[in-house]
PDB file of C-alpha atoms in Angstrom:
ATOM      1  CA  MET K  30       0.023   0.091   0.094  1.00  0.00           C
ATOM      2  CA  ASN K  31       1.336   3.357  -0.891  1.00  0.00           C
ATOM      3  CA  HIS K  32       0.630   5.476   2.012  1.00  0.00           C
ATOM      4  CA  GLU K  33       2.332   8.631   0.430  1.00  0.00           C
ATOM      5  CA  ILE K  34      -0.306   8.491  -2.680  1.00  0.00           C
ATOM      6  CA  PHE K  35      -3.499   8.057  -0.307  1.00  0.00           C
ATOM      7  CA  MET K  36      -2.030  11.163   2.298  1.00  0.00           C
ATOM      8  CA  GLN K  37      -1.476  13.143  -0.988  1.00  0.00           C
ATOM      9  CA  MET K  38      -5.357  12.874  -1.234  1.00  0.00           C
ATOM     10  CA  ALA K  39      -5.916  13.517   2.097  1.00  0.00           C
ATOM     11  CA  ILE K  40      -3.669  16.907   1.938  1.00  0.00           C
ATOM     12  CA  ASP K  41      -5.739  17.834  -1.239  1.00  0.00           C
ATOM     13  CA  GLU K  42      -8.838  17.790   1.080  1.00  0.00           C
ATOM     14  CA  ALA K  43      -7.186  19.676   3.474  1.00  0.00           C
ATOM     15  CA  LYS K  44      -6.236  22.643   0.956  1.00  0.00           C
ATOM     16  CA  LYS K  45     -10.065  22.575   0.285  1.00  0.00           C
ATOM     17  CA  ALA K  46     -10.679  23.624   3.697  1.00  0.00           C
ATOM     18  CA  TYR K  47      -7.773  26.408   3.533  1.00  0.00           C
ATOM     19  CA  LYS K  48      -9.249  27.838   0.627  1.00  0.00           C
ATOM     20  CA  ILE K  49     -12.637  28.362   2.459  1.00  0.00           C
ATOM     21  CA  ASN K  50     -10.506  29.853   5.743  1.00  0.00           C
ATOM     22  CA  GLU K  51     -10.869  26.676   7.666  1.00  0.00           C
ATOM     23  CA  VAL K  52      -8.211  25.055   9.683  1.00  0.00           C
ATOM     24  CA  PRO K  53      -6.670  23.026   6.662  1.00  0.00           C
ATOM     25  CA  ILE K  54      -6.881  19.320   8.037  1.00  0.00           C
ATOM     26  CA  GLY K  55      -8.377  16.475   5.579  1.00  0.00           C
ATOM     27  CA  ALA K  56      -9.040  12.810   5.441  1.00  0.00           C
ATOM     28  CA  VAL K  57      -9.652  10.053   3.076  1.00  0.00           C
ATOM     29  CA  VAL K  58     -11.149   6.689   4.124  1.00  0.00           C
ATOM     30  CA  ILE K  59      -9.860   3.891   1.583  1.00  0.00           C
ATOM     31  CA  LYS K  60     -11.186   0.598   1.306  1.00  0.00           C
ATOM     32  CA  HIS K  61      -9.284  -2.414  -1.002  1.00  0.00           C
ATOM     33  CA  GLY K  62      -7.543   0.500  -2.828  1.00  0.00           C
ATOM     34  CA  GLU K  63     -10.544   2.674  -3.571  1.00  0.00           C
ATOM     35  CA  VAL K  64     -11.460   5.750  -1.933  1.00  0.00           C
ATOM     36  CA  ILE K  65     -15.106   5.312  -0.100  1.00  0.00           C
ATOM     37  CA  GLY K  66     -14.914   8.708   2.128  1.00  0.00           C
ATOM     38  CA  ARG K  67     -13.167  12.100   1.842  1.00  0.00           C
ATOM     39  CA  GLY K  68     -13.795  15.173   4.134  1.00  0.00           C
ATOM     40  CA  HIS K  69     -12.380  18.253   4.735  1.00  0.00           C
ATOM     41  CA  ASN K  70     -12.525  20.250   7.941  1.00  0.00           C
ATOM     42  CA  LEU K  71     -15.792  22.370   7.990  1.00  0.00           C
ATOM     43  CA  ARG K  72     -16.147  23.490  11.701  1.00  0.00           C
ATOM     44  CA  GLU K  73     -16.222  27.093  10.847  1.00  0.00           C
ATOM     45  CA  SER K  74     -18.396  27.346   8.005  1.00  0.00           C
ATOM     46  CA  SER K  75     -21.146  24.818   9.042  1.00  0.00           C
ATOM     47  CA  GLN K  76     -20.781  26.248  12.181  1.00  0.00           C
ATOM     48  CA  ASN K  77     -21.129  22.315  13.258  1.00  0.00           C
ATOM     49  CA  PRO K  78     -18.471  20.826  16.220  1.00  0.00           C
ATOM     50  CA  LEU K  79     -18.688  17.734  14.412  1.00  0.00           C
ATOM     51  CA  MET K  80     -17.643  18.510  10.891  1.00  0.00           C
ATOM     52  CA  HIS K  81     -14.040  17.638  11.382  1.00  0.00           C
ATOM     53  CA  ALA K  82     -12.268  15.903   8.485  1.00  0.00           C
ATOM     54  CA  GLU K  83     -12.532  12.187  10.037  1.00  0.00           C
ATOM     55  CA  VAL K  84     -16.277  12.635  10.869  1.00  0.00           C
ATOM     56  CA  VAL K  85     -17.160  13.892   7.457  1.00  0.00           C
ATOM     57  CA  ALA K  86     -14.734  11.165   5.464  1.00  0.00           C
ATOM     58  CA  ILE K  87     -16.300   8.505   8.000  1.00  0.00           C
ATOM     59  CA  ASN K  88     -20.136   9.460   7.515  1.00  0.00           C
ATOM     60  CA  GLU K  89     -19.159   9.380   3.835  1.00  0.00           C
ATOM     61  CA  ALA K  90     -17.625   6.079   3.621  1.00  0.00           C
ATOM     62  CA  SER K  91     -20.444   4.226   6.041  1.00  0.00           C
ATOM     63  CA  LYS K  92     -23.159   5.565   3.469  1.00  0.00           C
ATOM     64  CA  ASN K  93     -21.404   4.505   0.658  1.00  0.00           C
ATOM     65  CA  ILE K  94     -20.482   0.857   1.712  1.00  0.00           C
ATOM     66  CA  GLY K  95     -24.101   0.914   3.730  1.00  0.00           C
ATOM     67  CA  SER K  96     -22.314  -0.156   6.847  1.00  0.00           C
ATOM     68  CA  TRP K  97     -21.630   1.419  10.197  1.00  0.00           C
ATOM     69  CA  ARG K  98     -18.332  -1.197  10.071  1.00  0.00           C
ATOM     70  CA  LEU K  99     -15.460   0.222   8.287  1.00  0.00           C
ATOM     71  CA  GLU K 100     -13.797  -3.160   8.409  1.00  0.00           C
ATOM     72  CA  GLU K 101     -10.932  -3.407   6.049  1.00  0.00           C
ATOM     73  CA  CYS K 102     -10.642   0.410   6.070  1.00  0.00           C
ATOM     74  CA  VAL K 103      -7.783   2.664   6.328  1.00  0.00           C
ATOM     75  CA  LEU K 104      -8.437   6.281   7.217  1.00  0.00           C
ATOM     76  CA  TYR K 105      -5.695   8.754   6.267  1.00  0.00           C
ATOM     77  CA  VAL K 106      -5.575  12.258   7.981  1.00  0.00           C
ATOM     78  CA  THR K 107      -3.400  15.334   7.473  1.00  0.00           C
ATOM     79  CA  LEU K 108      -3.330  15.937  11.417  1.00  0.00           C
ATOM     80  CA  GLU K 109      -3.632  13.552  14.421  1.00  0.00           C
ATOM     81  CA  PRO K 110      -7.111  12.857  15.711  1.00  0.00           C
ATOM     82  CA  CYS K 111      -8.613  14.584  18.329  1.00  0.00           C
ATOM     83  CA  VAL K 112     -10.677  12.871  21.103  1.00  0.00           C
ATOM     84  CA  MET K 113     -13.843  13.130  19.303  1.00  0.00           C
ATOM     85  CA  CYS K 114     -12.513  11.511  15.892  1.00  0.00           C
ATOM     86  CA  SER K 115     -10.089   9.177  17.690  1.00  0.00           C
ATOM     87  CA  GLY K 116     -13.497   8.084  19.308  1.00  0.00           C
ATOM     88  CA  ALA K 117     -15.601   7.793  15.966  1.00  0.00           C
ATOM     89  CA  ILE K 118     -12.713   5.839  14.747  1.00  0.00           C
ATOM     90  CA  VAL K 119     -13.043   3.627  17.605  1.00  0.00           C
ATOM     91  CA  MET K 120     -16.847   3.220  17.033  1.00  0.00           C
ATOM     92  CA  SER K 121     -16.390   2.633  13.809  1.00  0.00           C
ATOM     93  CA  ARG K 122     -13.930   0.008  13.944  1.00  0.00           C
ATOM     94  CA  ILE K 123     -11.332   1.221  11.361  1.00  0.00           C
ATOM     95  CA  PRO K 124      -8.219  -1.375  11.757  1.00  0.00           C
ATOM     96  CA  THR K 125      -5.664   1.102  10.554  1.00  0.00           C
ATOM     97  CA  VAL K 126      -5.145   4.837  10.802  1.00  0.00           C
ATOM     98  CA  VAL K 127      -2.568   6.491   8.756  1.00  0.00           C
ATOM     99  CA  TYR K 128      -1.855  10.349   9.925  1.00  0.00           C
ATOM    100  CA  GLY K 129       0.565  13.135   8.997  1.00  0.00           C
ATOM    101  CA  ALA K 130       1.416  15.804  11.649  1.00  0.00           C
ATOM    102  CA  HIS K 131       1.455  15.242  15.245  1.00  0.00           C
ATOM    103  CA  ASP K 132      -0.940  17.438  17.385  1.00  0.00           C
ATOM    104  CA  ALA K 133       1.184  17.925  20.581  1.00  0.00           C
ATOM    105  CA  LYS K 134      -1.815  20.190  22.178  1.00  0.00           C
ATOM    106  CA  GLY K 135      -5.064  17.827  21.330  1.00  0.00           C
ATOM    107  CA  GLY K 136      -3.824  14.932  19.453  1.00  0.00           C
ATOM    108  CA  CYS K 137      -5.422  11.408  21.100  1.00  0.00           C
ATOM    109  CA  SER K 138      -3.888   8.947  18.668  1.00  0.00           C
ATOM    110  CA  GLY K 139      -0.417   9.022  20.600  1.00  0.00           C
ATOM    111  CA  SER K 140       0.420  12.299  21.753  1.00  0.00           C
ATOM    112  CA  LEU K 141      -1.984  13.242  24.776  1.00  0.00           C
ATOM    113  CA  MET K 142      -3.200   9.848  24.833  1.00  0.00           C
ATOM    114  CA  ASN K 143      -3.711   7.028  22.722  1.00  0.00           C
ATOM    115  CA  LEU K 144      -7.468   5.877  22.542  1.00  0.00           C
ATOM    116  CA  LEU K 145      -6.839   3.543  19.474  1.00  0.00           C
ATOM    117  CA  HIS K 146      -4.154   1.431  21.866  1.00  0.00           C
ATOM    118  CA  GLU K 147      -6.818   1.273  24.728  1.00  0.00           C
ATOM    119  CA  SER K 148      -7.289  -2.157  25.367  1.00  0.00           C
ATOM    120  CA  ARG K 149     -10.044  -1.733  27.607  1.00  0.00           C
ATOM    121  CA  PHE K 150     -12.317  -0.783  24.289  1.00  0.00           C
ATOM    122  CA  ASN K 151     -13.700  -3.537  21.970  1.00  0.00           C
ATOM    123  CA  HIS K 152     -11.693  -2.178  19.326  1.00  0.00           C
ATOM    124  CA  GLN K 153      -8.158  -1.040  18.725  1.00  0.00           C
ATOM    125  CA  ALA K 154      -6.437   0.258  15.776  1.00  0.00           C
ATOM    126  CA  THR K 155      -2.982   0.151  14.131  1.00  0.00           C
ATOM    127  CA  VAL K 156      -1.259   3.996  13.931  1.00  0.00           C
ATOM    128  CA  ILE K 157       0.941   4.574  11.157  1.00  0.00           C
ATOM    129  CA  ALA K 158       2.447   8.437  11.873  1.00  0.00           C
ATOM    130  CA  GLY K 159       4.473  11.004  10.421  1.00  0.00           C
ATOM    131  CA  ILE K 160       3.605  10.244   6.576  1.00  0.00           C
ATOM    132  CA  LYS K 161       3.959  13.629   4.651  1.00  0.00           C
ATOM    133  CA  HIS K 162       4.069  15.406   8.045  1.00  0.00           C
ATOM    134  CA  GLU K 163       6.311  18.193   6.697  1.00  0.00           C
ATOM    135  CA  GLU K 164       3.596  19.135   3.945  1.00  0.00           C
ATOM    136  CA  CYS K 165       0.565  18.753   6.506  1.00  0.00           C
ATOM    137  CA  SER K 166       2.306  20.594   9.351  1.00  0.00           C
ATOM    138  CA  MET K 167       3.749  23.324   7.000  1.00  0.00           C
ATOM    139  CA  LEU K 168      -0.216  23.558   5.633  1.00  0.00           C
ATOM    140  CA  LEU K 169      -0.922  24.408   9.122  1.00  0.00           C
ATOM    141  CA  LYS K 170       1.558  26.913   9.905  1.00  0.00           C
ATOM    142  CA  ASP K 171       1.068  29.040   6.522  1.00  0.00           C
ATOM    143  CA  PHE K 172      -2.758  29.241   7.427  1.00  0.00           C
ATOM    144  CA  PHE K 173      -2.167  30.284  10.766  1.00  0.00           C
ATOM    145  CA  LYS K 174       0.652  32.586   9.750  1.00  0.00           C
ATOM    146  CA  SER K 175      -1.339  34.040   7.455  1.00  0.00           C
ATOM    147  CA  LEU K 176      -4.297  34.577   9.901  1.00  0.00           C
ATOM    148  CA  ARG K 177      -2.045  36.157  12.283  1.00  0.00           C
ATOM    149  CA  ASN K 178      -1.101  38.453   9.420  1.00  0.00           C
ATOM    150  CA  ASN K 179      -4.559  39.327   8.647  1.00  0.00           C
ATOM    151  CA  LYS K 180      -5.378  40.009  12.091  1.00  0.00           C
ATOM    152  CA  LEU K 181      -2.543  42.370  12.229  1.00  0.00           C
ATOM    153  CA  LEU K 182      -3.253  44.356   9.270  1.00  0.00           C
ATOM    154  CA  GLU K 183      -6.788  45.017   9.995  1.00  0.00           C
ATOM    155  CA  LYS K 184      -5.647  46.406  13.722  1.00  0.00           C
ATOM    156  CA  ASN K 185      -3.176  48.605  11.577  1.00  0.00           C
ATOM    157  CA  LYS K 186      -5.722  49.518   9.563  1.00  0.00           C
ATOM    158  CA  LYS K 187      -8.373  50.483  12.518  1.00  0.00           C
ATOM    159  CA  LEU K 188      -5.559  52.564  14.034  1.00  0.00           C
ATOM    160  CA  GLU K 189      -4.993  54.524  11.094  1.00  0.00           C
ATOM    161  CA  GLU K 190      -8.563  55.206  10.626  1.00  0.00           C
TER     162      GLU K 190
ATOM    163  CA  MET F  17     -32.918  22.848  37.366  1.00  0.00           C
ATOM    164  CA  ASN F  18     -35.187  19.899  37.118  1.00  0.00           C
ATOM    165  CA  HIS F  19     -32.696  17.461  35.976  1.00  0.00           C
ATOM    166  CA  GLU F  20     -35.777  14.369  36.456  1.00  0.00           C
ATOM    167  CA  ILE F  21     -38.061  16.450  33.741  1.00  0.00           C
ATOM    168  CA  PHE F  22     -35.028  16.604  31.342  1.00  0.00           C
ATOM    169  CA  MET F  23     -34.005  13.037  32.161  1.00  0.00           C
ATOM    170  CA  GLN F  24     -37.254  12.032  31.232  1.00  0.00           C
ATOM    171  CA  MET F  25     -37.362  13.452  27.969  1.00  0.00           C
ATOM    172  CA  ALA F  26     -34.275  11.616  27.146  1.00  0.00           C
ATOM    173  CA  ILE F  27     -35.947   8.517  28.391  1.00  0.00           C
ATOM    174  CA  ASP F  28     -38.680   9.274  26.083  1.00  0.00           C
ATOM    175  CA  GLU F  29     -35.971   9.578  23.180  1.00  0.00           C
ATOM    176  CA  ALA F  30     -34.574   6.236  24.293  1.00  0.00           C
ATOM    177  CA  LYS F  31     -38.080   4.988  23.921  1.00  0.00           C
ATOM    178  CA  LYS F  32     -38.340   5.395  20.461  1.00  0.00           C
ATOM    179  CA  ALA F  33     -34.967   3.939  19.753  1.00  0.00           C
ATOM    180  CA  TYR F  34     -36.391   0.546  21.611  1.00  0.00           C
ATOM    181  CA  LYS F  35     -39.428   0.622  19.596  1.00  0.00           C
ATOM    182  CA  ILE F  36     -36.980   0.375  16.436  1.00  0.00           C
ATOM    183  CA  ASN F  37     -34.939  -2.403  17.852  1.00  0.00           C
ATOM    184  CA  GLU F  38     -32.081   0.258  18.548  1.00  0.00           C
ATOM    185  CA  VAL F  39     -30.196  -0.224  21.867  1.00  0.00           C
ATOM    186  CA  PRO F  40     -32.590   2.581  23.919  1.00  0.00           C
ATOM    187  CA  ILE F  41     -30.392   5.346  24.756  1.00  0.00           C
ATOM    188  CA  GLY F  42     -31.720   9.314  24.323  1.00  0.00           C
ATOM    189  CA  ALA F  43     -30.410  12.380  24.867  1.00  0.00           C
ATOM    190  CA  VAL F  44     -31.604  15.807  24.826  1.00  0.00           C
ATOM    191  CA  VAL F  45     -29.474  19.183  24.722  1.00  0.00           C
ATOM    192  CA  ILE F  46     -30.931  22.031  26.556  1.00  0.00           C
ATOM    193  CA  LYS F  47     -30.540  25.591  26.849  1.00  0.00           C
ATOM    194  CA  HIS F  48     -31.904  28.111  29.123  1.00  0.00           C
ATOM    195  CA  GLY F  49     -34.920  25.721  30.024  1.00  0.00           C
ATOM    196  CA  GLU F  50     -35.408  24.803  26.216  1.00  0.00           C
ATOM    197  CA  VAL F  51     -35.136  21.563  24.135  1.00  0.00           C
ATOM    198  CA  ILE F  52     -32.719  22.847  21.525  1.00  0.00           C
ATOM    199  CA  GLY F  53     -31.606  19.188  20.164  1.00  0.00           C
ATOM    200  CA  ARG F  54     -33.144  15.718  20.452  1.00  0.00           C
ATOM    201  CA  GLY F  55     -31.796  12.535  19.699  1.00  0.00           C
ATOM    202  CA  HIS F  56     -31.793   8.515  19.858  1.00  0.00           C
ATOM    203  CA  ASN F  57     -29.449   5.552  18.847  1.00  0.00           C
ATOM    204  CA  LEU F  58     -29.863   5.513  14.927  1.00  0.00           C
ATOM    205  CA  ARG F  59     -26.790   3.057  14.526  1.00  0.00           C
ATOM    206  CA  GLU F  60     -28.263  -0.390  13.430  1.00  0.00           C
ATOM    207  CA  SER F  61     -31.265   1.215  11.076  1.00  0.00           C
ATOM    208  CA  SER F  62     -29.176   4.093   9.790  1.00  0.00           C
ATOM    209  CA  GLN F  63     -26.161   1.934   9.521  1.00  0.00           C
ATOM    210  CA  ASN F  64     -24.030   4.737  10.822  1.00  0.00           C
ATOM    211  CA  PRO F  65     -21.562   4.508  13.207  1.00  0.00           C
ATOM    212  CA  LEU F  66     -21.666   8.210  14.370  1.00  0.00           C
ATOM    213  CA  MET F  67     -25.467   7.993  14.993  1.00  0.00           C
ATOM    214  CA  HIS F  68     -25.478   7.869  18.875  1.00  0.00           C
ATOM    215  CA  ALA F  69     -27.904   9.624  20.830  1.00  0.00           C
ATOM    216  CA  GLU F  70     -25.692  12.177  21.650  1.00  0.00           C
ATOM    217  CA  VAL F  71     -24.408  12.935  18.124  1.00  0.00           C
ATOM    218  CA  VAL F  72     -28.044  12.866  16.773  1.00  0.00           C
ATOM    219  CA  ALA F  73     -28.764  15.677  19.578  1.00  0.00           C
ATOM    220  CA  ILE F  74     -25.373  17.844  19.282  1.00  0.00           C
ATOM    221  CA  ASN F  75     -26.058  17.817  15.793  1.00  0.00           C
ATOM    222  CA  GLU F  76     -29.627  19.137  15.608  1.00  0.00           C
ATOM    223  CA  ALA F  77     -28.341  21.631  18.533  1.00  0.00           C
ATOM    224  CA  SER F  78     -25.975  23.491  17.010  1.00  0.00           C
ATOM    225  CA  LYS F  79     -27.957  23.618  13.781  1.00  0.00           C
ATOM    226  CA  ASN F  80     -30.845  25.004  15.832  1.00  0.00           C
ATOM    227  CA  ILE F  81     -28.581  27.552  17.474  1.00  0.00           C
ATOM    228  CA  GLY F  82     -26.164  28.300  14.345  1.00  0.00           C
ATOM    229  CA  SER F  83     -23.215  27.788  16.235  1.00  0.00           C
ATOM    230  CA  TRP F  84     -20.555  25.018  16.984  1.00  0.00           C
ATOM    231  CA  ARG F  85     -20.400  26.321  20.503  1.00  0.00           C
ATOM    232  CA  LEU F  86     -22.917  24.735  22.920  1.00  0.00           C
ATOM    233  CA  GLU F  87     -22.126  27.148  25.347  1.00  0.00           C
ATOM    234  CA  GLU F  88     -24.760  27.254  28.594  1.00  0.00           C
ATOM    235  CA  CYS F  89     -26.141  24.002  27.252  1.00  0.00           C
ATOM    236  CA  VAL F  90     -26.609  21.080  29.376  1.00  0.00           C
ATOM    237  CA  LEU F  91     -26.645  17.346  27.936  1.00  0.00           C
ATOM    238  CA  TYR F  92     -28.997  14.917  29.310  1.00  0.00           C
ATOM    239  CA  VAL F  93     -28.161  11.115  27.865  1.00  0.00           C
ATOM    240  CA  THR F  94     -29.713   7.982  29.498  1.00  0.00           C
ATOM    241  CA  LEU F  95     -26.342   5.946  29.667  1.00  0.00           C
ATOM    242  CA  GLU F  96     -22.767   7.380  30.119  1.00  0.00           C
ATOM    243  CA  PRO F  97     -21.336   8.189  27.037  1.00  0.00           C
ATOM    244  CA  CYS F  98     -18.679   6.348  25.081  1.00  0.00           C
ATOM    245  CA  VAL F  99     -15.280   7.750  23.857  1.00  0.00           C
ATOM    246  CA  MET F 100     -17.003   9.324  20.775  1.00  0.00           C
ATOM    247  CA  CYS F 101     -19.728  10.998  22.279  1.00  0.00           C
ATOM    248  CA  SER F 102     -17.519  12.378  25.294  1.00  0.00           C
ATOM    249  CA  GLY F 103     -15.113  13.628  22.642  1.00  0.00           C
ATOM    250  CA  ALA F 104     -18.150  15.097  20.955  1.00  0.00           C
ATOM    251  CA  ILE F 105     -19.061  16.636  24.077  1.00  0.00           C
ATOM    252  CA  VAL F 106     -15.439  18.251  24.855  1.00  0.00           C
ATOM    253  CA  MET F 107     -15.519  19.599  21.015  1.00  0.00           C
ATOM    254  CA  SER F 108     -19.024  21.023  21.477  1.00  0.00           C
ATOM    255  CA  ARG F 109     -17.717  22.932  24.858  1.00  0.00           C
ATOM    256  CA  ILE F 110     -21.108  21.722  26.526  1.00  0.00           C
ATOM    257  CA  PRO F 111     -20.461  22.676  30.258  1.00  0.00           C
ATOM    258  CA  THR F 112     -22.733  20.239  32.218  1.00  0.00           C
ATOM    259  CA  VAL F 113     -23.363  16.438  31.426  1.00  0.00           C
ATOM    260  CA  VAL F 114     -25.965  14.726  33.402  1.00  0.00           C
ATOM    261  CA  TYR F 115     -26.357  11.095  32.600  1.00  0.00           C
ATOM    262  CA  GLY F 116     -28.462   8.329  33.840  1.00  0.00           C
ATOM    263  CA  ALA F 117     -27.311   4.590  33.957  1.00  0.00           C
ATOM    264  CA  HIS F 118     -23.362   4.011  34.411  1.00  0.00           C
ATOM    265  CA  ASP F 119     -21.666   2.187  31.550  1.00  0.00           C
ATOM    266  CA  ALA F 120     -18.870  -0.170  33.090  1.00  0.00           C
ATOM    267  CA  LYS F 121     -17.709  -1.747  29.774  1.00  0.00           C
ATOM    268  CA  GLY F 122     -17.582   1.532  27.248  1.00  0.00           C
ATOM    269  CA  GLY F 123     -18.155   5.023  29.575  1.00  0.00           C
ATOM    270  CA  CYS F 124     -15.849   7.523  29.303  1.00  0.00           C
ATOM    271  CA  SER F 125     -17.368  10.105  31.287  1.00  0.00           C
ATOM    272  CA  GLY F 126     -16.302   8.356  34.810  1.00  0.00           C
ATOM    273  CA  SER F 127     -16.146   4.596  34.178  1.00  0.00           C
ATOM    274  CA  LEU F 128     -13.090   3.776  32.055  1.00  0.00           C
ATOM    275  CA  MET F 129     -11.840   7.153  32.370  1.00  0.00           C
ATOM    276  CA  ASN F 130     -13.246  10.753  32.520  1.00  0.00           C
ATOM    277  CA  LEU F 131     -12.533  12.515  29.082  1.00  0.00           C
ATOM    278  CA  LEU F 132     -14.916  15.403  30.229  1.00  0.00           C
ATOM    279  CA  HIS F 133     -12.364  15.992  33.220  1.00  0.00           C
ATOM    280  CA  GLU F 134      -9.331  15.972  31.287  1.00  0.00           C
ATOM    281  CA  SER F 135      -7.454  18.721  32.028  1.00  0.00           C
ATOM    282  CA  ARG F 136      -5.078  18.914  29.360  1.00  0.00           C
ATOM    283  CA  PHE F 137      -8.115  19.559  26.879  1.00  0.00           C
ATOM    284  CA  ASN F 138      -9.073  23.118  26.350  1.00  0.00           C
ATOM    285  CA  HIS F 139     -12.786  22.044  27.712  1.00  0.00           C
ATOM    286  CA  GLN F 140     -13.804  20.509  30.798  1.00  0.00           C
ATOM    287  CA  ALA F 141     -17.721  19.493  31.840  1.00  0.00           C
ATOM    288  CA  THR F 142     -19.446  19.235  35.155  1.00  0.00           C
ATOM    289  CA  VAL F 143     -20.662  15.534  35.184  1.00  0.00           C
ATOM    290  CA  ILE F 144     -23.350  14.463  37.470  1.00  0.00           C
ATOM    291  CA  ALA F 145     -24.214  11.101  37.055  1.00  0.00           C
ATOM    292  CA  GLY F 146     -27.398   8.588  38.273  1.00  0.00           C
ATOM    293  CA  ILE F 147     -30.202  10.943  37.600  1.00  0.00           C
ATOM    294  CA  LYS F 148     -33.074   8.245  37.150  1.00  0.00           C
ATOM    295  CA  HIS F 149     -30.546   5.608  36.839  1.00  0.00           C
ATOM    296  CA  GLU F 150     -32.734   2.610  37.387  1.00  0.00           C
ATOM    297  CA  GLU F 151     -35.617   3.355  34.949  1.00  0.00           C
ATOM    298  CA  CYS F 152     -32.477   4.229  32.185  1.00  0.00           C
ATOM    299  CA  SER F 153     -30.794   1.099  33.212  1.00  0.00           C
ATOM    300  CA  MET F 154     -34.289  -0.913  33.246  1.00  0.00           C
ATOM    301  CA  LEU F 155     -34.859   0.134  29.415  1.00  0.00           C
ATOM    302  CA  LEU F 156     -31.529  -1.170  28.712  1.00  0.00           C
ATOM    303  CA  LYS F 157     -31.752  -4.598  30.726  1.00  0.00           C
ATOM    304  CA  ASP F 158     -35.225  -5.228  29.158  1.00  0.00           C
ATOM    305  CA  PHE F 159     -34.118  -4.717  25.800  1.00  0.00           C
ATOM    306  CA  PHE F 160     -31.270  -6.937  25.826  1.00  0.00           C
ATOM    307  CA  LYS F 161     -33.482  -9.635  27.679  1.00  0.00           C
ATOM    308  CA  SER F 162     -35.856  -9.572  25.162  1.00  0.00           C
ATOM    309  CA  LEU F 163     -33.058  -9.780  22.286  1.00  0.00           C
ATOM    310  CA  ARG F 164     -32.031 -13.015  23.875  1.00  0.00           C
ATOM    311  CA  ASN F 165     -35.228 -14.270  24.448  1.00  0.00           C
ATOM    312  CA  ASN F 166     -36.029 -13.769  20.492  1.00  0.00           C
ATOM    313  CA  LYS F 167     -32.664 -15.531  19.627  1.00  0.00           C
ATOM    314  CA  LEU F 168     -33.583 -18.289  21.873  1.00  0.00           C
ATOM    315  CA  LEU F 169     -37.190 -18.703  20.327  1.00  0.00           C
ATOM    316  CA  GLU F 170     -35.730 -18.309  16.743  1.00  0.00           C
ATOM    317  CA  LYS F 171     -33.419 -21.157  17.819  1.00  0.00           C
ATOM    318  CA  ASN F 172     -36.082 -23.305  18.865  1.00  0.00           C
ATOM    319  CA  LYS F 173     -37.688 -22.788  16.107  1.00  0.00           C
ATOM    320  CA  LYS F 174     -35.342 -24.077  13.796  1.00  0.00           C
ATOM    321  CA  LEU F 175     -34.659 -27.217  16.087  1.00  0.00           C
ATOM    322  CA  GLU F 176     -38.439 -28.123  15.423  1.00  0.00           C
ATOM    323  CA  GLU F 177     -38.417 -27.708  11.676  1.00  0.00           C
TER     324      GLU F 177
END
């Protein structure tokens, strides 16, 4: 399995989020080499707390295969899943999760904790971290940098008025 | 605030799940004394891993108020939230969660772990447990008992054939 190819698809999803001023995070669900779900972060534009890239992709994937069990699937996501998305992975029984950048502040698939390796749950997933992490991480850094610059520009504009 | 009244609404939701052969779990989101979201477990009928009572209720609540931030809201749920739903509560910044029955096997709001009291997340919620727990728990016990009986009936029927 070529992790880089599928992670690139997740990065392409993240770029769609970037274009609409959402934190650039993207995800794809792959089954037997085919994309069955795609998603990018839509939290701000939808004003919905559930609309993280992974949840959007899992929702589409389960609709596509007509099952809540995403067995034999691989989830690719540009940023380490948060607590909700790690939980959604457990609930959908996805066996393998591949992520790009680590999330030291909120990541629950290895950083703060690893809910995908929790032996007391009835499902555990294999985690592969760091695939194309520089590209995934750079996208986020660029986004927040441009957000800060825009805020600074606005502030200066107000001072000039 | 009358926890029993709102928990009864969550129980009424759970009963809707029971009627369609779903594990009977129900939830409501309350803001300033008004119901802004309702949900019952729809995992099997929708074949969607995300369709837990709490997620359905949070989704409706955020649509109703047009915001992903469910501040000043209280979530009532008949069973202790799982890992995904506890995560969804953190992500939607719900400040207070009231649940009925404990879930020793999968509960992540106090039983296996307490993700709502995790100081490393940027949100923590107050948890009130055990409201109408006997009624909430009895509903689940009844459901699983009738499921076992039905399976036994089917087995005997096959043996008679």
